[in-house]
XYZ file of C-alpha atoms in Angstrom:
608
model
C 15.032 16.142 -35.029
C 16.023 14.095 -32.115
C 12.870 13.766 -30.412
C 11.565 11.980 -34.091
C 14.499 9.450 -34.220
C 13.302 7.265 -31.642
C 10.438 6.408 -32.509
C 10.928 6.170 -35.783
C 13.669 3.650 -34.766
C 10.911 1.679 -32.589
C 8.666 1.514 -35.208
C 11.364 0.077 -38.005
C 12.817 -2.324 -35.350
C 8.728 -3.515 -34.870
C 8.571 -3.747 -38.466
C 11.662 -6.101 -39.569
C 10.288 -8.346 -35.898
C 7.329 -8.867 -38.148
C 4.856 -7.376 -35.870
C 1.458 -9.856 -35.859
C -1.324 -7.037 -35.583
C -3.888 -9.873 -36.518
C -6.758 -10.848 -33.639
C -5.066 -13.891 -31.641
C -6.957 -16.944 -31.447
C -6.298 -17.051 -27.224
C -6.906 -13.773 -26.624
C -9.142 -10.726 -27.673
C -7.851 -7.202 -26.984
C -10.788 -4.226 -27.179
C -10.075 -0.433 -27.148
C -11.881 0.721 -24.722
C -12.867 4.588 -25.471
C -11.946 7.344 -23.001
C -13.704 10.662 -22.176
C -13.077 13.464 -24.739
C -10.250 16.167 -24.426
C -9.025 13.946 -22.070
C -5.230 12.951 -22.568
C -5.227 8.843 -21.626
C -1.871 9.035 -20.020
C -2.879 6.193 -17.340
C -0.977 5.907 -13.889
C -3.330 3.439 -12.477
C -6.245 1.451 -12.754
C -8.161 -0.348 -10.029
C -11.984 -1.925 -9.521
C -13.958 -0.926 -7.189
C -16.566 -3.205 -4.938
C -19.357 -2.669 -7.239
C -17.614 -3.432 -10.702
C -16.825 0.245 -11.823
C -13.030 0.896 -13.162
C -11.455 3.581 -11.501
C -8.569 5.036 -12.930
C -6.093 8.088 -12.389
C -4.130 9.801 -15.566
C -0.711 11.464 -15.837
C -2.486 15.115 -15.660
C -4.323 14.584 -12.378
C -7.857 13.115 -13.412
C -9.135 10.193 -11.295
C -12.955 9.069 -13.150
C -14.731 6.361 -12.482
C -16.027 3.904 -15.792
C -18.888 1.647 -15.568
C -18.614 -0.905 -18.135
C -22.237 -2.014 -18.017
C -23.221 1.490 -19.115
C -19.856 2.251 -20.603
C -20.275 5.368 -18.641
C -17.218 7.562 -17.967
C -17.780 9.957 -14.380
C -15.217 12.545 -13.292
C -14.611 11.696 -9.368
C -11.582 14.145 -8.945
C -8.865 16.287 -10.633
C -5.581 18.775 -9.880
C -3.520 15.548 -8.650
C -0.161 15.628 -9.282
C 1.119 13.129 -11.526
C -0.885 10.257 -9.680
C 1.012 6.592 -10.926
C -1.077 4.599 -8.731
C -4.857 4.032 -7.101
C -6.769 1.389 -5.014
C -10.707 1.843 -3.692
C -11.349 0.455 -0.787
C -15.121 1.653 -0.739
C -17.563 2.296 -3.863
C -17.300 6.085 -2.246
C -13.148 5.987 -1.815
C -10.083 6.340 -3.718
C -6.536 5.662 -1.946
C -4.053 7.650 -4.623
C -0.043 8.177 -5.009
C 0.338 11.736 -6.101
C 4.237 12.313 -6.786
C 3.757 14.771 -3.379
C 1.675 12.142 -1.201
C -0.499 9.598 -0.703
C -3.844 11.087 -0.481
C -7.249 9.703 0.214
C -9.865 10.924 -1.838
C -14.144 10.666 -0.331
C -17.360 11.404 -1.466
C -19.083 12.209 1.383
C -22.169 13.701 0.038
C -23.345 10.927 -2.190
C -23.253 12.887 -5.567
C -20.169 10.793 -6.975
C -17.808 13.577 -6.982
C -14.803 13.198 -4.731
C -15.083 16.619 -1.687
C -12.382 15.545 1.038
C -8.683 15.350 -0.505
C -7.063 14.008 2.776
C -3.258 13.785 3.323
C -2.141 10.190 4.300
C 1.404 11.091 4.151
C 3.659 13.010 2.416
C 6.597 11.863 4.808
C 9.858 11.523 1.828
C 11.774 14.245 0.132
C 11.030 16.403 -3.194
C 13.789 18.114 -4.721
C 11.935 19.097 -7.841
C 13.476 17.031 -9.955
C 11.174 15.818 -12.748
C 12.340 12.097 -12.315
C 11.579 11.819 -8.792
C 8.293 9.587 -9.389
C 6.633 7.808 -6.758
C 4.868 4.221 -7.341
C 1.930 2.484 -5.587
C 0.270 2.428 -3.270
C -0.056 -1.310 -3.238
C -2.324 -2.814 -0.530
C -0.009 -4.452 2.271
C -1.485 -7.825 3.640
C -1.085 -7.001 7.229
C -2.291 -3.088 6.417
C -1.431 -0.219 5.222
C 0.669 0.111 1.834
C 3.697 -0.198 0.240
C 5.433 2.293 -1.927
C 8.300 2.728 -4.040
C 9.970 6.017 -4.478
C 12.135 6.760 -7.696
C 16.078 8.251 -7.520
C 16.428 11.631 -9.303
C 18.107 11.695 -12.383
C 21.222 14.151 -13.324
C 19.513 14.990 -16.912
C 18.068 17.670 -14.610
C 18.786 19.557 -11.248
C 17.301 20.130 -7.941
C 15.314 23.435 -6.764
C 17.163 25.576 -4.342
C 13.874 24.656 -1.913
C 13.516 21.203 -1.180
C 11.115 19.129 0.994
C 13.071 17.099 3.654
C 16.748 16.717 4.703
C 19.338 17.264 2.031
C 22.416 15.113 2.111
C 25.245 16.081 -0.497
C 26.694 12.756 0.031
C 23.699 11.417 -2.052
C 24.564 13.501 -5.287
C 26.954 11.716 -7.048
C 25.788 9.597 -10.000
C 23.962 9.333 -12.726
C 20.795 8.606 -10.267
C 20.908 9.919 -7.305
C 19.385 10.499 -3.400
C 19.316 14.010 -1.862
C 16.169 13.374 0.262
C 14.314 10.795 1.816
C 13.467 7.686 0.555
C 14.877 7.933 -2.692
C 15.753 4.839 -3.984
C 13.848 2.992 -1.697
C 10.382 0.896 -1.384
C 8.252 2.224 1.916
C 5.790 1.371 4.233
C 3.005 3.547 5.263
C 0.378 2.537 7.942
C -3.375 3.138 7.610
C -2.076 6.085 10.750
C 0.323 7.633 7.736
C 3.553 6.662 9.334
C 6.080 5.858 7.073
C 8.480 3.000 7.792
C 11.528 2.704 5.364
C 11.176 -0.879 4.498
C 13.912 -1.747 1.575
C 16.718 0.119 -0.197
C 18.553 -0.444 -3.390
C 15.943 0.629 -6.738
C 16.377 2.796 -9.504
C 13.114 3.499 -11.364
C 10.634 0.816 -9.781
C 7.747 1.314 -11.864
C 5.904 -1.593 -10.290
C 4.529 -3.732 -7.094
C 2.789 -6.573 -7.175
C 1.693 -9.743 -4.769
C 2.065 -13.241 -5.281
C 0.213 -15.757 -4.078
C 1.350 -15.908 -0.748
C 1.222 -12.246 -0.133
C 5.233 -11.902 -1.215
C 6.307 -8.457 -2.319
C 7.341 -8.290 -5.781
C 8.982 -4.867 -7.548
C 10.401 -4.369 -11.014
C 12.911 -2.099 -11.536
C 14.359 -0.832 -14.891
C 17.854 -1.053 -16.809
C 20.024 1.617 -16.214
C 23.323 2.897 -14.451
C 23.716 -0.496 -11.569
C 21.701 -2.527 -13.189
C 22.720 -4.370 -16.681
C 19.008 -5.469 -17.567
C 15.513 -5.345 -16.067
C 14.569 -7.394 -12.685
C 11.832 -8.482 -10.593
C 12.717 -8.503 -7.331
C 11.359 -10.753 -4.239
C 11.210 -7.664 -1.901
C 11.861 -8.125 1.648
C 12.346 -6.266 4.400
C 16.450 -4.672 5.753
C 17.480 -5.795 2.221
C 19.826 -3.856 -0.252
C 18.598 -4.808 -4.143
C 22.095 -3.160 -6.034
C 21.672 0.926 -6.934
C 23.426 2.509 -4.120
C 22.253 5.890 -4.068
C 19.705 4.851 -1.628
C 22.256 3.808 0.634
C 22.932 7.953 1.494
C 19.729 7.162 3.972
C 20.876 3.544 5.310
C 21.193 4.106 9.314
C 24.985 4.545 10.163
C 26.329 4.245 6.605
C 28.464 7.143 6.888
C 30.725 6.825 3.520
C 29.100 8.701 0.455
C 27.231 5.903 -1.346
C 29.531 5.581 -4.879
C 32.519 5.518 -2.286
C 31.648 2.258 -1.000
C 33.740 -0.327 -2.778
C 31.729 -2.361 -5.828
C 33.056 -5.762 -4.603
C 31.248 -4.662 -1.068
C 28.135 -3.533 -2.691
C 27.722 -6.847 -4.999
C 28.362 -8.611 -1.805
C 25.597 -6.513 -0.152
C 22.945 -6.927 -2.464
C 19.871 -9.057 -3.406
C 19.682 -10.204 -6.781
C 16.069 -10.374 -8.817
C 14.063 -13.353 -8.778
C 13.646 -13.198 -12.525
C 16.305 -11.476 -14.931
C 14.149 -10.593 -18.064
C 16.134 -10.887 -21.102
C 17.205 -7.577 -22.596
C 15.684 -6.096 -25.651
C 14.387 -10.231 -26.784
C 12.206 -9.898 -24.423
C 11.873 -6.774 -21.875
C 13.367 -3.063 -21.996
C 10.883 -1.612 -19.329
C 8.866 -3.739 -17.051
C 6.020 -2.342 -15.140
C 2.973 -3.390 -13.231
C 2.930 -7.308 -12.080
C -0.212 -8.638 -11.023
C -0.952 -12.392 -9.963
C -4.140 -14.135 -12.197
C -6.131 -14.758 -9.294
C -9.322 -15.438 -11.469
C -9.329 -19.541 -10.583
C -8.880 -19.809 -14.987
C -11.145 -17.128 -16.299
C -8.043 -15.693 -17.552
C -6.766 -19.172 -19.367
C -4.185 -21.630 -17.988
C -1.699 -19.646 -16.154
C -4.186 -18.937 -12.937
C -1.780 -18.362 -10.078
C 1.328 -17.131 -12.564
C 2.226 -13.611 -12.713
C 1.641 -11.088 -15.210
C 3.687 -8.212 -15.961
C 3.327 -5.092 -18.263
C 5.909 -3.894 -20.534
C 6.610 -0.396 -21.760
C 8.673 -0.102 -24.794
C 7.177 -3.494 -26.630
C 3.595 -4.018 -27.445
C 3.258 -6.651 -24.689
C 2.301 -8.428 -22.040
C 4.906 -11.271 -19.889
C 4.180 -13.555 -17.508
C 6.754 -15.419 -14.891
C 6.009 -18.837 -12.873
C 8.595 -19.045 -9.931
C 9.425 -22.030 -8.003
C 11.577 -22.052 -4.911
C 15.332 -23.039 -5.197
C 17.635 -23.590 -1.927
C 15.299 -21.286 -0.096
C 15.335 -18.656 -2.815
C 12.880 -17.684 -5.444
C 13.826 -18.248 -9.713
C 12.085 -19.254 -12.216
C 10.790 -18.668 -15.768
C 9.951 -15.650 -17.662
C 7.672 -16.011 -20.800
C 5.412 -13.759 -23.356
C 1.492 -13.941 -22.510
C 0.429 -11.821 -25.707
C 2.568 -9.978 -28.089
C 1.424 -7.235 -30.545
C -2.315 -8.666 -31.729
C -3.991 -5.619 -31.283
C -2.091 -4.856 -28.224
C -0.317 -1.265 -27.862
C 2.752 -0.069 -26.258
C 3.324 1.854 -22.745
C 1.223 -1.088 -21.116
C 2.071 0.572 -17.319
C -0.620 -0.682 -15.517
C -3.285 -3.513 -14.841
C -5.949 -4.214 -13.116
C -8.427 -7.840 -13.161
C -11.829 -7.205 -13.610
C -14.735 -9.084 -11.727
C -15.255 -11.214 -14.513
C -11.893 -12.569 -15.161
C -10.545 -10.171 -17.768
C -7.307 -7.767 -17.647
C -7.501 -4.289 -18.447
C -4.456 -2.438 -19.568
C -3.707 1.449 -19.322
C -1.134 2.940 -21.308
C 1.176 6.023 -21.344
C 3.770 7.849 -23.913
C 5.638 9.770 -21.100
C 8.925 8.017 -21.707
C 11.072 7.026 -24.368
C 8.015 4.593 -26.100
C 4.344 3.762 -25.224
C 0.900 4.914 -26.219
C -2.185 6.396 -24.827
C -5.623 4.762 -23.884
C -7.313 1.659 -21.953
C -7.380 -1.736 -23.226
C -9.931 -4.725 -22.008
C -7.630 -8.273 -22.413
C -10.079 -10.996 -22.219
C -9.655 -14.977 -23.021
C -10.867 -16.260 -25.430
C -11.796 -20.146 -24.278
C -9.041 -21.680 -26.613
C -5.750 -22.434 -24.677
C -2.741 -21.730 -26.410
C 0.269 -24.232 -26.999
C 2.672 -22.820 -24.720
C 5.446 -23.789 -21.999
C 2.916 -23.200 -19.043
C 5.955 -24.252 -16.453
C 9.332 -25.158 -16.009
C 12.141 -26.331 -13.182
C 15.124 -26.864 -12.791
C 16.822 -30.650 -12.050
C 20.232 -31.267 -11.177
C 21.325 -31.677 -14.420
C 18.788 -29.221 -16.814
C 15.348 -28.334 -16.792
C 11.717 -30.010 -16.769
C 9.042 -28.460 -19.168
C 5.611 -28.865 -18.701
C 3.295 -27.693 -21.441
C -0.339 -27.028 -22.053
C -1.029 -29.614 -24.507
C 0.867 -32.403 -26.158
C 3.748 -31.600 -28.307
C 4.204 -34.085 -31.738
C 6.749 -36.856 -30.804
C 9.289 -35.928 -33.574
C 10.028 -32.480 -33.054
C 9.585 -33.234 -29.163
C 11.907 -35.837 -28.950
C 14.647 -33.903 -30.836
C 17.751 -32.381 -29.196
C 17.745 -29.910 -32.213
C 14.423 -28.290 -31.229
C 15.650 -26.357 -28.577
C 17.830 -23.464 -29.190
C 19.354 -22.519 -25.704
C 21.789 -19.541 -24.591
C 23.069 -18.833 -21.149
C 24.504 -15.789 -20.450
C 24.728 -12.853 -17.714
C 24.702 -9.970 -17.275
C 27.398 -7.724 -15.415
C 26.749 -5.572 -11.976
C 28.640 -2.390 -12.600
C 28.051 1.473 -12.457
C 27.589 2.191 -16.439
C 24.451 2.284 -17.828
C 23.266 -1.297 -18.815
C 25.131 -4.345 -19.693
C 26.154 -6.385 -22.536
C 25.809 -10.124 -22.428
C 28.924 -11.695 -20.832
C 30.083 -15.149 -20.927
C 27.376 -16.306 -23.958
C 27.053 -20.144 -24.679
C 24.985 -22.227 -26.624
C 23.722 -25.285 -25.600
C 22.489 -28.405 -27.002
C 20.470 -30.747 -24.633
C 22.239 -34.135 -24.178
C 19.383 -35.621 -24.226
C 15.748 -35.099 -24.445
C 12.334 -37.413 -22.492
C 9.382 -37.163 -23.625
C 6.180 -37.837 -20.809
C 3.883 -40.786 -21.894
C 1.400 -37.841 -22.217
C 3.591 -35.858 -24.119
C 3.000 -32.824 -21.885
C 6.242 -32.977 -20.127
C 9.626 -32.647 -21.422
C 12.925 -33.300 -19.675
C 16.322 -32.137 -20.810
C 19.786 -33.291 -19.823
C 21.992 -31.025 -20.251
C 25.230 -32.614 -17.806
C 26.275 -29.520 -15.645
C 24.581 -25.982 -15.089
C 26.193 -22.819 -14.277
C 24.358 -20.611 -11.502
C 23.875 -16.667 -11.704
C 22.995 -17.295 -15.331
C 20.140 -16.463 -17.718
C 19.319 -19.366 -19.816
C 17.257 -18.786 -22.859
C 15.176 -20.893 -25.131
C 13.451 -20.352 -28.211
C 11.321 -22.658 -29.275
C 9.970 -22.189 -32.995
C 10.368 -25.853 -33.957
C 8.441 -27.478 -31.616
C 4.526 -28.233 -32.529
C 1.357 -29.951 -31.448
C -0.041 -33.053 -32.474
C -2.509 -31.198 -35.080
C 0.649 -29.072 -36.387
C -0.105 -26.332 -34.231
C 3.263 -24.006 -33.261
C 4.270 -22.798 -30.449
C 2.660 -19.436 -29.426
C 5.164 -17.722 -27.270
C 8.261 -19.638 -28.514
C 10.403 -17.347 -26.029
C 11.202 -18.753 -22.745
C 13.868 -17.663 -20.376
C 14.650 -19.333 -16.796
C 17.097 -16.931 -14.462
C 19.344 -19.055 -12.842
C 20.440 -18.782 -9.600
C 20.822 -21.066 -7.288
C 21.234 -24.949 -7.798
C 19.650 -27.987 -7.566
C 21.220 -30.835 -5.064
C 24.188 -29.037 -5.369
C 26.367 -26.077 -3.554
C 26.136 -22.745 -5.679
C 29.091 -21.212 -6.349
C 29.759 -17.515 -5.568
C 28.556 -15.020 -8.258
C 30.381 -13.615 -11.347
C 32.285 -10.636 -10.142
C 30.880 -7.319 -10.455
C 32.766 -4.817 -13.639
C 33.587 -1.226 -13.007
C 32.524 0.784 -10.287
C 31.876 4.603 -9.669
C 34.236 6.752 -11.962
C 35.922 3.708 -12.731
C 37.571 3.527 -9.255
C 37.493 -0.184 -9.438
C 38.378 -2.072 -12.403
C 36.628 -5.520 -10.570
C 38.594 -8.717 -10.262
C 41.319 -8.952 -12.819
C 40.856 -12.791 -12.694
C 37.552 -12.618 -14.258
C 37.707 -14.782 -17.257
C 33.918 -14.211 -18.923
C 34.103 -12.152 -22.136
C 31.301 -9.618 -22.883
C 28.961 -10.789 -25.748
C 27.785 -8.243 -28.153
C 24.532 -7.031 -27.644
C 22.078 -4.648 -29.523
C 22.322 -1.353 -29.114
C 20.178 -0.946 -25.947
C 16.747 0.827 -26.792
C 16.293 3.375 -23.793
C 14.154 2.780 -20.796
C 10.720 3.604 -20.172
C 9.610 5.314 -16.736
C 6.519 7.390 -17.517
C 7.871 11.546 -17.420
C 5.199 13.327 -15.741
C 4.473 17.096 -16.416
C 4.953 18.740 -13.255
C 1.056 19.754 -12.269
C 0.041 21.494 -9.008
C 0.111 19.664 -5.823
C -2.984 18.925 -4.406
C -3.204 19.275 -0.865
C -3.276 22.122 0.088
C -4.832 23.633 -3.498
C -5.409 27.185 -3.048
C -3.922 28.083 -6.080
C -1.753 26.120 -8.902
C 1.770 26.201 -8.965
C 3.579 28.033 -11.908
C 4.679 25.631 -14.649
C 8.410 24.569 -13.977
C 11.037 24.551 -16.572
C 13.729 21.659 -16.230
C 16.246 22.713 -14.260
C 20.313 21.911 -15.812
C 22.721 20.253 -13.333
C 24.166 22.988 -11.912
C 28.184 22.988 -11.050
C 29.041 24.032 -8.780
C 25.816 22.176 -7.081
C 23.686 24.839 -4.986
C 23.290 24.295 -1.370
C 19.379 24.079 -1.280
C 17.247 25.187 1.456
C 14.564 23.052 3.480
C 11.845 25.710 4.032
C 8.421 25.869 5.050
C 9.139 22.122 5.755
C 10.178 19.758 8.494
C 12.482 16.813 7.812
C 10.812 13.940 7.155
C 10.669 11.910 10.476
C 9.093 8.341 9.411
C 9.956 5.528 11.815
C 12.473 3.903 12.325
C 14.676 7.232 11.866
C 18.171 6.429 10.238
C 21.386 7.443 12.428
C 22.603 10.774 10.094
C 25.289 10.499 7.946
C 27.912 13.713 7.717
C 26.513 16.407 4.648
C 28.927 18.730 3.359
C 25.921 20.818 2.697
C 23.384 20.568 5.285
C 19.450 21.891 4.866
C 18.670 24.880 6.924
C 15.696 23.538 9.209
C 12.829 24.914 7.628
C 9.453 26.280 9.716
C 7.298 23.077 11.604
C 4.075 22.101 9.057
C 1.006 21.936 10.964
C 0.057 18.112 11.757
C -2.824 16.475 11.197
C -5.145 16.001 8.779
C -6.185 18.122 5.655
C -9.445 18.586 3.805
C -9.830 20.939 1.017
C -11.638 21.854 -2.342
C -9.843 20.872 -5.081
C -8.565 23.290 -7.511
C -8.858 22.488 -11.605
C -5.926 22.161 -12.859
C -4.360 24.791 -15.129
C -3.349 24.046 -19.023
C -0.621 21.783 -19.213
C 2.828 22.572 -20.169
C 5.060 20.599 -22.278
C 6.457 17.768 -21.077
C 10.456 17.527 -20.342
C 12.433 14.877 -22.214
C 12.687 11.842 -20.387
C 16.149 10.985 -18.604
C 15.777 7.151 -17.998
């Protein structure tokens, strides 16, 4: 009955939101068919040099779609839950199987992929279903970056892992037995795999801006009150600290280290999206490199959203040395369906979307986004002064209900660092602009709101304003996260809640009262099937059946295996449980036939 609820839940919330399934005048969204008997469960979509989409699905399909011919041509299959694809070449295919990053060639011309090549498979497996890996994204200086996702304890680990196991890492509702867990990677076109940032919980998403600055999203969960995008960089800690089992000489087991030292450790996101308004699961971002032939947010970025039939987009500006900035809907519902995990831009300008259902919400399929010529009313930027904010929009707003204090509806709020799961609102305020300026042009609007409050979340919504021909608002939601001030010295951060088992109760002086929130609609990480590993594929691998948390935990095994060895190597910390060495893996390089991969099995219940 249970697995019903849900979305029966999603559907009725949908429904009383008022869900526009009308054609929008800005931008057409086309279904774009997919091969039959195929199950559209996409984990990444990329072009390739000569136009054709390539894209991988949840069951371990990679094809190859030529819109021209609308053409649909099976390039390789028996991946393992690939969530992630570039091509390099018209004849190669650079894919994240949950097992490795593997490098897929034709090399006889006939369009059908006959080398499966090992990049690396340098990071642990435990065999726990939630232990997805993201990527590969394209680094600018070479080779790629990618994120691998903590284990959850809705499941267990195999007695035979792949890698070191550290006990220490256990603990938690996510947690890191084996390397990188938790962390975002680097691997070099050679395969060697640098650990490059620590911190993540599910980071279903990596993206460049611009200026070739990593971007990740991570999702809601135990450490982290509501979804962020995080300015990546590298030697940082970004707030889950289950990765922090594999920091070099951290010796104290990761939910052990006090929360006051872990707030004070960590890098907060760029961009806090607001919860369940706005965001439950982030995904994908991509920048809109298309020079406009995607409308008038060329240089923004874009960002994919599971649970919500939707698509966001975020314009950042930098802040005493830091990045913040807005967060804002690009297209919501009109024709648009859930699970939108990944994107890729198209040669001529227009964004295709591939869904999923393996999580708590989504849907199945490809989508072609395209624009329309007609640029929607919107908030295209915003920044912050000393005193409020600066709006610049993408036509001119009517004086009256521009020039209005009323107009703008504004909350600021934040959310709280602490070990449960998610966050309600703390210290919630409305505010009324002081006053309001209006641009000559009537494109620009200043508000004055006296003092701002950093580390907050301030959120507008915007339903009154309109255009000079009565036109509203499109996207009337608009959130800017807060950080850092303006001509002024920021003041430290709220302090964090409750940490592990409650063994901090935070700082006693803390004043901010939580704010009711809605009951918190689960988040969406896609839950792969597991499928057969690849490389080597003699012969596929039994089904698995979800494994319980065991108690008392089981002292697994590494063998058949070496330890993962990337570079840098971390200084060990002490395991109560230490993996017995397994036997050296041959090194170098593998080619072999691929296998087809056997029926699929039911999928476990997501643990998000």
């Amino acid at each position: 009955m249970k697995r019903f609820l849900l979305p029966l839940l999603l559907a009725a919330r949908m429904a009383l939101a008022g869900a526009d399934n009308t054609p929008s005048e800005y931008y057409a969204v086309e279904d774009i068919p997919t091969p039959a008997g195929l199950s559209a469960e996409v984990g990444g979509l990329a072009f390739a040099p000569d136009g054709r989409l390539a894209a991988c699905f949840h069951r371990g399909e990679v094809y190859f779609y030529d819109p021209a011919k609308k053409e649909w041509k099976l390039f390789a299959q028996g991946l393992q839950d690939p969530l992630g694809i570039v091509v390099p070449k018209n004849d190669e295919v650079i894919v994240m199987q949950r097992s490795e990053l593997t490098r897929l060639r034709d090399t006889d011309g006939d369009g059908v992929a006959d080398s499966y090549e090992t990049i690396c498979d340098s990071f642990g497996m435990t065999g726990n279903y939630h232990e997805f890996a993201f990527g590969p994204l394209p680094a600018p200086d070479g080779g790629w970056f990618v994120a691998l996702n903590t284990a959850s304890n809705g499941a267990g680990v195999r007695q035979e892992v792949r890698g070191e196991y550290r006990e220490s890492g256990r603990q938690g509702r996510m947690f890191s037995v084996v390397p990188w867990r938790g962390w975002v990677v680097k691997i070099s076109a050679d395969g060697k795999l640098t650990p490059w940032a620590a911190g993540f919980r599910s980071p279903n998403g990596l993206g460049l801006d611009t200026k070739g600055r990593l971007f990740v999203s991570d999702n809601q969960g135990d450490w982290l009150g509501a979804c962020p995008l995080y300015h990546v960089e590298k030697g940082k800690f970004y707030g889950h600290p289950a990765a922090l089992a594999w920091k070099a000489g951290e010796t104290r087991e990761p939910l052990k280290i006090p929360i006051k030292e872990l707030d004070a450790m960590r890098t907060r996101g760029s961009i806090i999206f607001p919860y369940n308004t706005m965001s439950n699961s982030p995904s994908q971002p991509i920048t809109d490199t298309t020079g406009g032939k995607f409308g008038p947010f060329a240089g923004q970025m874009l960002i994919g959203e599971m649970n919500h039939p939707r698509m966001l987009r975020v314009a950042m500006e930098e802040v005493d040395g830091q990045l913040q900035g807005m967060s804002a809907e690009l297209l919501s519902n009109h024709g648009l369906h859930k699970g939108d995990n990944r994107v890729a831009f198209a040669p001529d300008g227009s964004l295709w979307v591939g869904q999923t259902d393996h999580g708590w919400a989504g849907d199945k399929g490809i989508q072609r986004i395209s624009w329309t010529g007609k640029a929607p009313l919107d908030v295209k930027e915003m920044h912050l002064t000393k005193t409020g904010f600066e709006m610049i929009f993408t036509k001119p707003l009517e004086t009256s209900s521009a020039s209005n204090p009323d107009s703008y509806k504004v909350r600021r709020y934040y959310y709280e660092y602490h070990a449960p799961y998610g966050s309600p609102e703390f210290d919630s305020q409305e505010e009324v602009p002081k006053s309001v300026t209006l641009s000559e042009d009537r494109t620009r609007v200043k508000l004055e709101f006296g003092t701002m409050v950093a580390w907050r979340v301030y959120e507008f919504h915007l339903t009154a304003l309109k255009g000079d021909d009565g036109e509203a608002i499109a996207d009337p939601l608009v959130a800017y996260t807060l950080n850092h001030l303006v001509g002024a010295k920021t003041p430290p951060p709220p302090p964090p809640g409750a940490g592990a088992k409650d063994d901090t109760k935070g700082d006693d002086s803390k004043k901010a009262t939580p704010t009711p929130a809605p009951t918190p609609a689960p988040t969406s990480t896609p839950a792969p099937t597991p499928a057969p590993k690849t490389t080597p594929a003699p012969a596929p691998a039994p089904a698995p059946t979800p494994t319980p948390a065991p108690t008392p935990k089981p002292k697994p095994t590494n063998t058949g295996r070496k330890s993962a060895t990337p570079t840098p190597t971390p200084t060990p910390a002490p395991a109560p449980t230490p993996a017995k060495p397994g036997a050296g893996k041959p090194k170098g390089k593998k080619t072999v036939t691929p296998t087809p991969p056997p029926t699929p099995t039911p999928k476990p219940k997501s643990g998000t």
